[in-house]
Amino acid sequence: MHGTVAGLAPAAPGYRRLRVKPRPGGGLAHARARLRTPYGLAEVSWILAGTELTVEALVPPNTSAEVVLPGSGGDAVEVGSGRYSWTVPYVSADAERTPLSVDMSIDALLDREEAARAFKDLLIAYIPEAAAFIDSGSGAPAGTTVRAIAGMIPDGETFLSDLEARFAELEDRA
């Protein structure tokens, strides 16, 4: 949960570099995660107040973090060690839900919990070794589409077809 909801995850082995990417939603109004790394305490918290999201982060000494805030389009900001606070406008994902598509960015897909789970489960079915890396963030450059990622895996066209079927099931349930 610290890596998904609160948004605190390693971006490099040993937590030398962190990824801060909070994912508000699911009816939660706040979340907090603390983690002792080899470099010291790392922490992320967020609180949703109306249409504003305040995110606070503590980056341990001798480390850095890439920060991706909701509404940033997946663009990361690099910060060094220290304590940070950001307040950004936030509109619930449910309020502006775009249809699921294999042409959406991987970051937009990962912001939608059920779609992300469908994608990850299917990816692991095609590439079992991916299970070890799947929850550390996409690592893909901003704007990379699901279709582009599928083009990098064996039998990518069948993967896309299977994923579109799963997306259709999710859209029917919504």
PDB file of C-alpha atoms in Angstrom:
ATOM      1  CA  MET A   1       0.000   0.000   0.000  1.00  0.00           C
ATOM      2  CA  HIS A   2       2.885   2.406   0.644  1.00  0.00           C
ATOM      3  CA  GLY A   3       3.937   2.144  -3.003  1.00  0.00           C
ATOM      4  CA  THR A   4       0.492   2.566  -4.510  1.00  0.00           C
ATOM      5  CA  VAL A   5      -1.855   4.665  -2.387  1.00  0.00           C
ATOM      6  CA  ALA A   6       0.656   6.807  -0.496  1.00  0.00           C
ATOM      7  CA  GLY A   7       3.027   6.758  -3.452  1.00  0.00           C
ATOM      8  CA  LEU A   8       6.405   5.912  -1.884  1.00  0.00           C
ATOM      9  CA  ALA A   9       8.524   3.449  -3.856  1.00  0.00           C
ATOM     10  CA  PRO A  10      12.148   2.837  -4.842  1.00  0.00           C
ATOM     11  CA  ALA A  11      13.231   4.273  -8.191  1.00  0.00           C
ATOM     12  CA  ALA A  12      16.680   2.670  -7.883  1.00  0.00           C
ATOM     13  CA  PRO A  13      18.057  -0.322  -5.985  1.00  0.00           C
ATOM     14  CA  GLY A  14      18.529   0.199  -2.259  1.00  0.00           C
ATOM     15  CA  TYR A  15      16.325   3.310  -2.202  1.00  0.00           C
ATOM     16  CA  ARG A  16      19.225   5.533  -3.349  1.00  0.00           C
ATOM     17  CA  ARG A  17      16.581   7.181  -5.487  1.00  0.00           C
ATOM     18  CA  LEU A  18      12.896   7.323  -4.560  1.00  0.00           C
ATOM     19  CA  ARG A  19       9.717   7.687  -6.565  1.00  0.00           C
ATOM     20  CA  VAL A  20       6.975   9.799  -5.033  1.00  0.00           C
ATOM     21  CA  LYS A  21       3.719   9.294  -6.906  1.00  0.00           C
ATOM     22  CA  PRO A  22       0.640   9.537  -4.694  1.00  0.00           C
ATOM     23  CA  ARG A  23      -2.614   8.100  -6.010  1.00  0.00           C
ATOM     24  CA  PRO A  24      -5.605   9.566  -4.221  1.00  0.00           C
ATOM     25  CA  GLY A  25      -8.930   7.876  -4.770  1.00  0.00           C
ATOM     26  CA  GLY A  26     -11.057   5.043  -3.546  1.00  0.00           C
ATOM     27  CA  GLY A  27     -12.862   7.355  -1.153  1.00  0.00           C
ATOM     28  CA  LEU A  28      -9.716   8.081   0.889  1.00  0.00           C
ATOM     29  CA  ALA A  29      -9.104  11.639   2.081  1.00  0.00           C
ATOM     30  CA  HIS A  30      -5.509  11.103   3.207  1.00  0.00           C
ATOM     31  CA  ALA A  31      -2.656   8.609   3.291  1.00  0.00           C
ATOM     32  CA  ARG A  32       0.794   8.390   4.838  1.00  0.00           C
ATOM     33  CA  ALA A  33       3.728   6.044   4.440  1.00  0.00           C
ATOM     34  CA  ARG A  34       7.046   5.921   6.291  1.00  0.00           C
ATOM     35  CA  LEU A  35       9.921   3.682   5.414  1.00  0.00           C
ATOM     36  CA  ARG A  36      13.363   3.312   6.935  1.00  0.00           C
ATOM     37  CA  THR A  37      15.875   3.072   4.078  1.00  0.00           C
ATOM     38  CA  PRO A  38      19.639   2.485   4.276  1.00  0.00           C
ATOM     39  CA  TYR A  39      19.959   6.304   4.031  1.00  0.00           C
ATOM     40  CA  GLY A  40      17.408   7.203   6.692  1.00  0.00           C
ATOM     41  CA  LEU A  41      13.692   7.785   6.997  1.00  0.00           C
ATOM     42  CA  ALA A  42      11.669   8.367   3.823  1.00  0.00           C
ATOM     43  CA  GLU A  43       8.126   9.620   4.138  1.00  0.00           C
ATOM     44  CA  VAL A  44       5.210  10.656   1.938  1.00  0.00           C
ATOM     45  CA  SER A  45       1.806  11.899   3.018  1.00  0.00           C
ATOM     46  CA  TRP A  46      -1.095  13.469   1.208  1.00  0.00           C
ATOM     47  CA  ILE A  47      -4.361  15.035   2.197  1.00  0.00           C
ATOM     48  CA  LEU A  48      -7.285  15.870  -0.035  1.00  0.00           C
ATOM     49  CA  ALA A  49      -9.261  18.964   0.951  1.00  0.00           C
ATOM     50  CA  GLY A  50     -12.006  19.821  -1.504  1.00  0.00           C
ATOM     51  CA  THR A  51     -10.341  20.318  -4.862  1.00  0.00           C
ATOM     52  CA  GLU A  52      -6.807  20.697  -3.470  1.00  0.00           C
ATOM     53  CA  LEU A  53      -4.297  17.957  -2.833  1.00  0.00           C
ATOM     54  CA  THR A  54      -1.371  18.649  -0.508  1.00  0.00           C
ATOM     55  CA  VAL A  55       1.565  16.246  -0.762  1.00  0.00           C
ATOM     56  CA  GLU A  56       4.470  16.257   1.674  1.00  0.00           C
ATOM     57  CA  ALA A  57       7.663  14.255   1.283  1.00  0.00           C
ATOM     58  CA  LEU A  58      10.801  13.633   3.295  1.00  0.00           C
ATOM     59  CA  VAL A  59      13.758  12.512   1.179  1.00  0.00           C
ATOM     60  CA  PRO A  60      16.659  11.039   3.211  1.00  0.00           C
ATOM     61  CA  PRO A  61      20.196  12.463   3.084  1.00  0.00           C
ATOM     62  CA  ASN A  62      22.346  11.513   0.090  1.00  0.00           C
ATOM     63  CA  THR A  63      19.350  10.423  -1.968  1.00  0.00           C
ATOM     64  CA  SER A  64      17.047  11.987  -4.526  1.00  0.00           C
ATOM     65  CA  ALA A  65      13.457  11.535  -5.588  1.00  0.00           C
ATOM     66  CA  GLU A  66      11.422  11.823  -8.736  1.00  0.00           C
ATOM     67  CA  VAL A  67       8.060  13.317  -7.876  1.00  0.00           C
ATOM     68  CA  VAL A  68       4.990  12.802 -10.052  1.00  0.00           C
ATOM     69  CA  LEU A  69       1.924  14.649  -8.816  1.00  0.00           C
ATOM     70  CA  PRO A  70      -1.625  13.955  -9.990  1.00  0.00           C
ATOM     71  CA  GLY A  71      -2.551  16.287 -12.812  1.00  0.00           C
ATOM     72  CA  SER A  72       1.064  16.681 -13.964  1.00  0.00           C
ATOM     73  CA  GLY A  73       0.558  14.533 -17.042  1.00  0.00           C
ATOM     74  CA  GLY A  74       3.157  12.102 -15.728  1.00  0.00           C
ATOM     75  CA  ASP A  75       5.940  14.698 -15.774  1.00  0.00           C
ATOM     76  CA  ALA A  76       8.436  14.070 -12.984  1.00  0.00           C
ATOM     77  CA  VAL A  77      10.220  16.713 -10.924  1.00  0.00           C
ATOM     78  CA  GLU A  78      13.627  15.783  -9.468  1.00  0.00           C
ATOM     79  CA  VAL A  79      14.397  16.808  -5.897  1.00  0.00           C
ATOM     80  CA  GLY A  80      17.336  16.193  -3.579  1.00  0.00           C
ATOM     81  CA  SER A  81      17.288  15.257   0.068  1.00  0.00           C
ATOM     82  CA  GLY A  82      15.090  17.385   2.320  1.00  0.00           C
ATOM     83  CA  ARG A  83      11.483  18.066   3.275  1.00  0.00           C
ATOM     84  CA  TYR A  84       9.036  19.220   0.574  1.00  0.00           C
ATOM     85  CA  SER A  85       5.410  20.262   0.283  1.00  0.00           C
ATOM     86  CA  TRP A  86       3.266  20.765  -2.814  1.00  0.00           C
ATOM     87  CA  THR A  87      -0.363  21.806  -3.154  1.00  0.00           C
ATOM     88  CA  VAL A  88      -2.017  21.124  -6.500  1.00  0.00           C
ATOM     89  CA  PRO A  89      -5.561  21.263  -7.867  1.00  0.00           C
ATOM     90  CA  TYR A  90      -7.173  17.829  -7.821  1.00  0.00           C
ATOM     91  CA  VAL A  91     -10.282  16.547  -9.529  1.00  0.00           C
ATOM     92  CA  SER A  92     -11.376  13.011  -8.731  1.00  0.00           C
ATOM     93  CA  ALA A  93     -10.532  10.530 -11.473  1.00  0.00           C
ATOM     94  CA  ASP A  94     -14.165   9.453 -11.387  1.00  0.00           C
ATOM     95  CA  ALA A  95     -15.239  12.964 -12.387  1.00  0.00           C
ATOM     96  CA  GLU A  96     -13.153  13.015 -15.573  1.00  0.00           C
ATOM     97  CA  ARG A  97     -12.921   9.365 -16.542  1.00  0.00           C
ATOM     98  CA  THR A  98     -11.812   8.785 -20.116  1.00  0.00           C
ATOM     99  CA  PRO A  99     -12.565   5.460 -21.774  1.00  0.00           C
ATOM    100  CA  LEU A 100      -9.950   2.756 -21.335  1.00  0.00           C
ATOM    101  CA  SER A 101      -7.816   2.322 -24.428  1.00  0.00           C
ATOM    102  CA  VAL A 102      -4.580   0.631 -25.428  1.00  0.00           C
ATOM    103  CA  ASP A 103      -3.596   4.046 -26.826  1.00  0.00           C
ATOM    104  CA  MET A 104      -3.706   5.747 -23.401  1.00  0.00           C
ATOM    105  CA  SER A 105      -0.451   6.525 -21.611  1.00  0.00           C
ATOM    106  CA  ILE A 106       0.829   3.905 -19.203  1.00  0.00           C
ATOM    107  CA  ASP A 107       0.792   6.526 -16.423  1.00  0.00           C
ATOM    108  CA  ALA A 108      -2.904   7.274 -17.069  1.00  0.00           C
ATOM    109  CA  LEU A 109      -3.623   3.555 -17.021  1.00  0.00           C
ATOM    110  CA  LEU A 110      -1.729   3.057 -13.749  1.00  0.00           C
ATOM    111  CA  ASP A 111      -3.791   5.867 -12.185  1.00  0.00           C
ATOM    112  CA  ARG A 112      -6.902   3.691 -12.638  1.00  0.00           C
ATOM    113  CA  GLU A 113      -6.723   0.897 -10.099  1.00  0.00           C
ATOM    114  CA  GLU A 114      -8.866  -1.773 -11.795  1.00  0.00           C
ATOM    115  CA  ALA A 115      -7.327  -1.117 -15.222  1.00  0.00           C
ATOM    116  CA  ALA A 116      -3.825  -1.204 -13.732  1.00  0.00           C
ATOM    117  CA  ARG A 117      -4.576  -4.548 -12.059  1.00  0.00           C
ATOM    118  CA  ALA A 118      -5.937  -5.985 -15.336  1.00  0.00           C
ATOM    119  CA  PHE A 119      -2.829  -4.780 -17.193  1.00  0.00           C
ATOM    120  CA  LYS A 120      -0.415  -6.101 -14.561  1.00  0.00           C
ATOM    121  CA  ASP A 121      -2.154  -9.481 -14.257  1.00  0.00           C
ATOM    122  CA  LEU A 122      -2.145  -9.945 -18.017  1.00  0.00           C
ATOM    123  CA  LEU A 123       1.482  -8.827 -18.323  1.00  0.00           C
ATOM    124  CA  ILE A 124       2.501 -11.383 -15.688  1.00  0.00           C
ATOM    125  CA  ALA A 125       0.527 -14.058 -17.571  1.00  0.00           C
ATOM    126  CA  TYR A 126       2.572 -13.261 -20.695  1.00  0.00           C
ATOM    127  CA  ILE A 127       5.889 -12.598 -18.906  1.00  0.00           C
ATOM    128  CA  PRO A 128       5.997 -14.294 -15.463  1.00  0.00           C
ATOM    129  CA  GLU A 129       9.372 -12.671 -14.685  1.00  0.00           C
ATOM    130  CA  ALA A 130       7.654  -9.268 -14.721  1.00  0.00           C
ATOM    131  CA  ALA A 131       6.100 -10.036 -11.319  1.00  0.00           C
ATOM    132  CA  ALA A 132       9.334  -9.054  -9.579  1.00  0.00           C
ATOM    133  CA  PHE A 133       9.270  -5.552 -11.085  1.00  0.00           C
ATOM    134  CA  ILE A 134       5.613  -4.761 -11.667  1.00  0.00           C
ATOM    135  CA  ASP A 135       4.891  -2.582  -8.596  1.00  0.00           C
ATOM    136  CA  SER A 136       7.931  -0.305  -8.778  1.00  0.00           C
ATOM    137  CA  GLY A 137       6.243   2.106 -11.196  1.00  0.00           C
ATOM    138  CA  SER A 138       6.206   2.020 -14.960  1.00  0.00           C
ATOM    139  CA  GLY A 139       9.719   3.372 -15.491  1.00  0.00           C
ATOM    140  CA  ALA A 140       8.508   4.316 -18.961  1.00  0.00           C
ATOM    141  CA  PRO A 141       9.101   7.810 -20.348  1.00  0.00           C
ATOM    142  CA  ALA A 142       6.141  10.176 -19.904  1.00  0.00           C
ATOM    143  CA  GLY A 143       3.506   9.689 -22.581  1.00  0.00           C
ATOM    144  CA  THR A 144       4.496   6.114 -23.451  1.00  0.00           C
ATOM    145  CA  THR A 145       1.340   4.301 -24.523  1.00  0.00           C
ATOM    146  CA  VAL A 146       0.156   0.856 -23.537  1.00  0.00           C
ATOM    147  CA  ARG A 147       0.383  -0.063 -27.236  1.00  0.00           C
ATOM    148  CA  ALA A 148       4.069   0.942 -27.326  1.00  0.00           C
ATOM    149  CA  ILE A 149       4.817  -1.223 -24.291  1.00  0.00           C
ATOM    150  CA  ALA A 150       2.939  -4.144 -25.848  1.00  0.00           C
ATOM    151  CA  GLY A 151       5.176  -3.761 -28.903  1.00  0.00           C
ATOM    152  CA  MET A 152       8.132  -4.666 -26.690  1.00  0.00           C
ATOM    153  CA  ILE A 153       6.783  -7.981 -25.453  1.00  0.00           C
ATOM    154  CA  PRO A 154       6.523 -11.330 -27.209  1.00  0.00           C
ATOM    155  CA  ASP A 155       3.187 -11.796 -28.987  1.00  0.00           C
ATOM    156  CA  GLY A 156       2.305  -8.150 -28.373  1.00  0.00           C
ATOM    157  CA  GLU A 157      -0.688  -8.112 -30.752  1.00  0.00           C
ATOM    158  CA  THR A 158      -2.369 -10.973 -28.889  1.00  0.00           C
ATOM    159  CA  PHE A 159      -1.574  -9.211 -25.609  1.00  0.00           C
ATOM    160  CA  LEU A 160      -3.298  -6.057 -26.911  1.00  0.00           C
ATOM    161  CA  SER A 161      -6.338  -8.044 -28.025  1.00  0.00           C
ATOM    162  CA  ASP A 162      -6.620  -9.737 -24.625  1.00  0.00           C
ATOM    163  CA  LEU A 163      -6.164  -6.407 -22.848  1.00  0.00           C
ATOM    164  CA  GLU A 164      -8.854  -4.721 -24.941  1.00  0.00           C
ATOM    165  CA  ALA A 165     -11.248  -7.525 -23.947  1.00  0.00           C
ATOM    166  CA  ARG A 166     -10.433  -6.940 -20.268  1.00  0.00           C
ATOM    167  CA  PHE A 167     -10.892  -3.191 -20.708  1.00  0.00           C
ATOM    168  CA  ALA A 168     -14.319  -3.817 -22.300  1.00  0.00           C
ATOM    169  CA  GLU A 169     -15.332  -5.933 -19.278  1.00  0.00           C
ATOM    170  CA  LEU A 170     -14.268  -3.141 -16.912  1.00  0.00           C
ATOM    171  CA  GLU A 171     -16.136  -0.483 -18.915  1.00  0.00           C
ATOM    172  CA  ASP A 172     -19.281  -2.651 -18.908  1.00  0.00           C
ATOM    173  CA  ARG A 173     -19.135  -2.872 -15.110  1.00  0.00           C
ATOM    174  CA  ALA A 174     -18.743   0.914 -14.687  1.00  0.00           C
TER     175      ALA A 174
END
